[in-house]
């Protein structure tokens, strides 16, 4: 067994070459071997072996994810399975319902391999704010896997799961994907139900997918996308062609669906107009990252894309707008953790003391800071001048991006300003510098746009560099198609090593096939 | 309160009163989840992950709650805000599961409305500053001693409308009139059963006093824990008096929140919370903001039933009823409906009104029934009144017939015939009975001729007894007088 | 066409916007409606890296009253050491976002959701949550189905 993409496994299961129980065991063993060092998982479910055994063979053809183990970020509610959100506040919380995104996969035959580590309540850029310890980068254990979905990214990157769910509020899927050399996809806002996803900021959050290949990401996306009556924001006004395309794909069963997807993604890039955003190559971006991405842009030009530099100065606002809107919504959401109905309770003699002691103990530093900052920007004296202004600046920025998409099909640039920083690099740098890790990914969340990070090469330090492709709303399949074209066309040195070995993939192993 | 004091009060100071009223909407489910709203379930039996504030849940807006709120806003003559959009009012309290209350701070569904009331023959307009939709909190029960507090969240998430008035009310009497009219309006809209004692109508009053004629407002005191309309009147009277006394003594009125104690008949200050609450009402991003279509608003407006004030007026004009009668028939919508239906079937308005307000209302009240529980149709009412009018039965007998009708639902004519209740109005037959009675009661005849009017009454009674009440009393009276001659005569 | 003054893009006609697009290409890197002297823009500028960024961001101090109010409203209480660090960090963030106050945003309405969503309302039909046991299982303390909390101080 040396192929670790979802569709590769699915094909072997379909042909009978692989049995779900063996697939489950394979991953459990990989986790046992490597996760003690990486700490991608907060909870591993040994039960998957039995669940795999109990899958009915007659369901095999009908279920697109039959026997596929999936790792799920621990801010997705999983009924009956502890869900911590990486916080002491929910250390023993067992949800009464399932998140819809996970439920779709489960109904499709997928198995819950485990819950992955994350920054506490998804607040962070490195998975270092997790109450349960950080997640290390499988490429270099002294470095971070990124955040907030660091655990999910590391799990897929280290071959501990073929697929993982994450959430992306300001880059929390794309950034870790870039740091760990895998595919991280964030769809258009509202396409995937957020019911059961513990929110960080309700107007920014999307469910995202980590995978080894672009087709895998697309395959998972199509399966879990769709309006959900339990999530009122999932009834976006899709353009009819897009809605039809999704419906068509969902009507197909396994091999046909994968084939059709591959065909759709293979349209190539000839004739596409790509904007290389100047601001994405600014002074804060390291030269090696810039080099890798510019080389990728040239390669795409060779394939027929028209690539031009475009300046979007308004992007300077993105960090400030994000900080205000995200904090206001996050602070609002976290009020419910008060020790009364669920979660941590620290005993106290009266209710106010109960609140303070419980929240002091249950929340980590980052959460406390976002709560305080979010509270500040919404105080009556700041409400109009900071909070509402940020909302208006958000529309300003989003409409500016829309204008660009009138002339260009995609925006292109690096996913992150540098390769994965070392653990503890945050140190004394302060929140603004930390925020810069996400500055390149934040604009897509502010405007609700689909975006993907694909491995584009390696920096001089041998660490992965991610290429980010952003499209207009509802261009998800187009964005994935562009990413697919890159994936097919990239030079060998840009390909992350594949191989089913549970050992750390060596960056210097010659590129092998997929 | 002594007359002197009252007079002094009346000349020196005036009261300025405004209300914040909460009306619990009679929807089957809560505002943002599918939990039932029925009363009396065991603690937390009507809760779910959404209304318990479990992380990862999302609010599902109840269509009917929006419609009910719209009805109320239209009925109160408000400018309608067609954008439906919620904000989060943040504060901490154990009965508030999400640590924020969903409300409409920035875009209340109705603004600048009014409710006209009638007090002491005068009309007054109470302006409605705004009204909006919001969700209710749960209930807390404090255990004795320091044992703690029990939190029941069955009520958390129930839809409410909050109605805020301008401080246009000037007296406890006006306050009563306002609350009663508001209550009746909500009943007519069919959106709530507005029972203060049960908490489906709640009112907090803002009270201040100032020298009469002054345009400067005094310190405002908020009065809470008002559990009945009479309680409101009493509490306001007390509070106004309390504030005036303070001012007369040269002291300041402290702007604070006070609680009405019905048992001790006084208000006392509630514990002050920290300096200033700041609700930080962010725009909720989970309930999708949308705009009500003009056509929808107009449709709801067209479907509104005639409201109490209009109905009272119309009943007076169309049927010549007195203000009082119109008021009684309007105060109970079903009664008013029955009245109008009866008139349409041919019943004469004034007599029917009298019957409904006295006999019928007495009957249902005594038995704790609703109007619709009594099986008398409008047509049957018309028939009953026709029988009275054409002399077939006397008013007295009619009361008996009514009882039978109420019990059985049978037609009045059928009852009259089967029980032989037709009034005896034939002079010849009555004359015979009169003569018999006169012969049997010589002393009364004697008394009457000596001048005692009362004796006539006795003799009439005797004739009625003989005829088992079926004799036409007027005719009996007349015949007796003829037979006896004038009192005092020979 | 490219004047460098602050013109909100959506006030321009489609034709003007297209020309503006070309204007960008013709005059690479020139800023249009933004003040590049504001510190954080240097991230995207050509001058420096994160360290300089940190240096450039001043701190906005918080008054003791504001600090107390924030902690109360958030129901948090920091130790004196924590307070020092938190004040510095909050001050940094406030400086970072202060540029929002100067933006020309006339006529721009707040964006609450980033995409247009069809409003779907729910019928008023009740459904009892099927598993009360699972629902209440996470409660720290329950008595006869009600949540128990220690004394509420007021009333």
PDB file of C-alpha atoms in Angstrom, chain A residues 193-197 199 202 228-234 336, chain B residues 32-33 49-50 54-61 88 285-287:
ATOM      1  CA  UNK A 193     -23.158  24.046   5.979  1.00  0.00           C
ATOM      2  CA  UNK A 194     -21.616  25.413   9.165  1.00  0.00           C
ATOM      3  CA  UNK A 195     -24.129  23.689  11.386  1.00  0.00           C
ATOM      4  CA  UNK A 196     -22.101  21.984  14.068  1.00  0.00           C
ATOM      5  CA  UNK A 197     -18.944  23.973  13.363  1.00  0.00           C
ATOM      6  CA  UNK A 199     -17.764  29.302  15.174  1.00  0.00           C
ATOM      7  CA  UNK A 202     -19.873  33.506  11.859  1.00  0.00           C
ATOM      8  CA  UNK A 228     -28.838  22.837   4.945  1.00  0.00           C
ATOM      9  CA  UNK A 229     -32.051  23.931   6.679  1.00  0.00           C
ATOM     10  CA  UNK A 230     -30.083  23.909   9.924  1.00  0.00           C
ATOM     11  CA  UNK A 231     -27.763  26.617   8.562  1.00  0.00           C
ATOM     12  CA  UNK A 232     -29.716  29.597   7.238  1.00  0.00           C
ATOM     13  CA  UNK A 233     -26.559  31.095   5.694  1.00  0.00           C
ATOM     14  CA  UNK A 234     -26.147  28.090   3.418  1.00  0.00           C
ATOM     15  CA  UNK A 336     -21.915  31.507  26.288  1.00  0.00           C
TER      16      UNK A 336
ATOM     17  CA  UNK B  32     -35.234  30.662  16.737  1.00  0.00           C
ATOM     18  CA  UNK B  33     -35.811  26.962  17.313  1.00  0.00           C
ATOM     19  CA  UNK B  49     -29.053  22.662  21.541  1.00  0.00           C
ATOM     20  CA  UNK B  50     -30.075  25.929  19.883  1.00  0.00           C
ATOM     21  CA  UNK B  54     -24.615  24.952  22.532  1.00  0.00           C
ATOM     22  CA  UNK B  55     -21.675  25.999  20.360  1.00  0.00           C
ATOM     23  CA  UNK B  56     -22.081  25.247  16.678  1.00  0.00           C
ATOM     24  CA  UNK B  57     -25.840  25.756  16.571  1.00  0.00           C
ATOM     25  CA  UNK B  58     -27.536  28.360  14.394  1.00  0.00           C
ATOM     26  CA  UNK B  59     -30.802  30.323  14.816  1.00  0.00           C
ATOM     27  CA  UNK B  60     -33.822  29.355  12.683  1.00  0.00           C
ATOM     28  CA  UNK B  61     -36.221  32.279  12.432  1.00  0.00           C
ATOM     29  CA  UNK B  88     -27.251  40.870  19.829  1.00  0.00           C
ATOM     30  CA  UNK B 285     -24.622  37.511  11.086  1.00  0.00           C
ATOM     31  CA  UNK B 286     -26.397  34.187  11.544  1.00  0.00           C
ATOM     32  CA  UNK B 287     -29.994  35.204  10.870  1.00  0.00           C
TER      33      UNK B 287
END
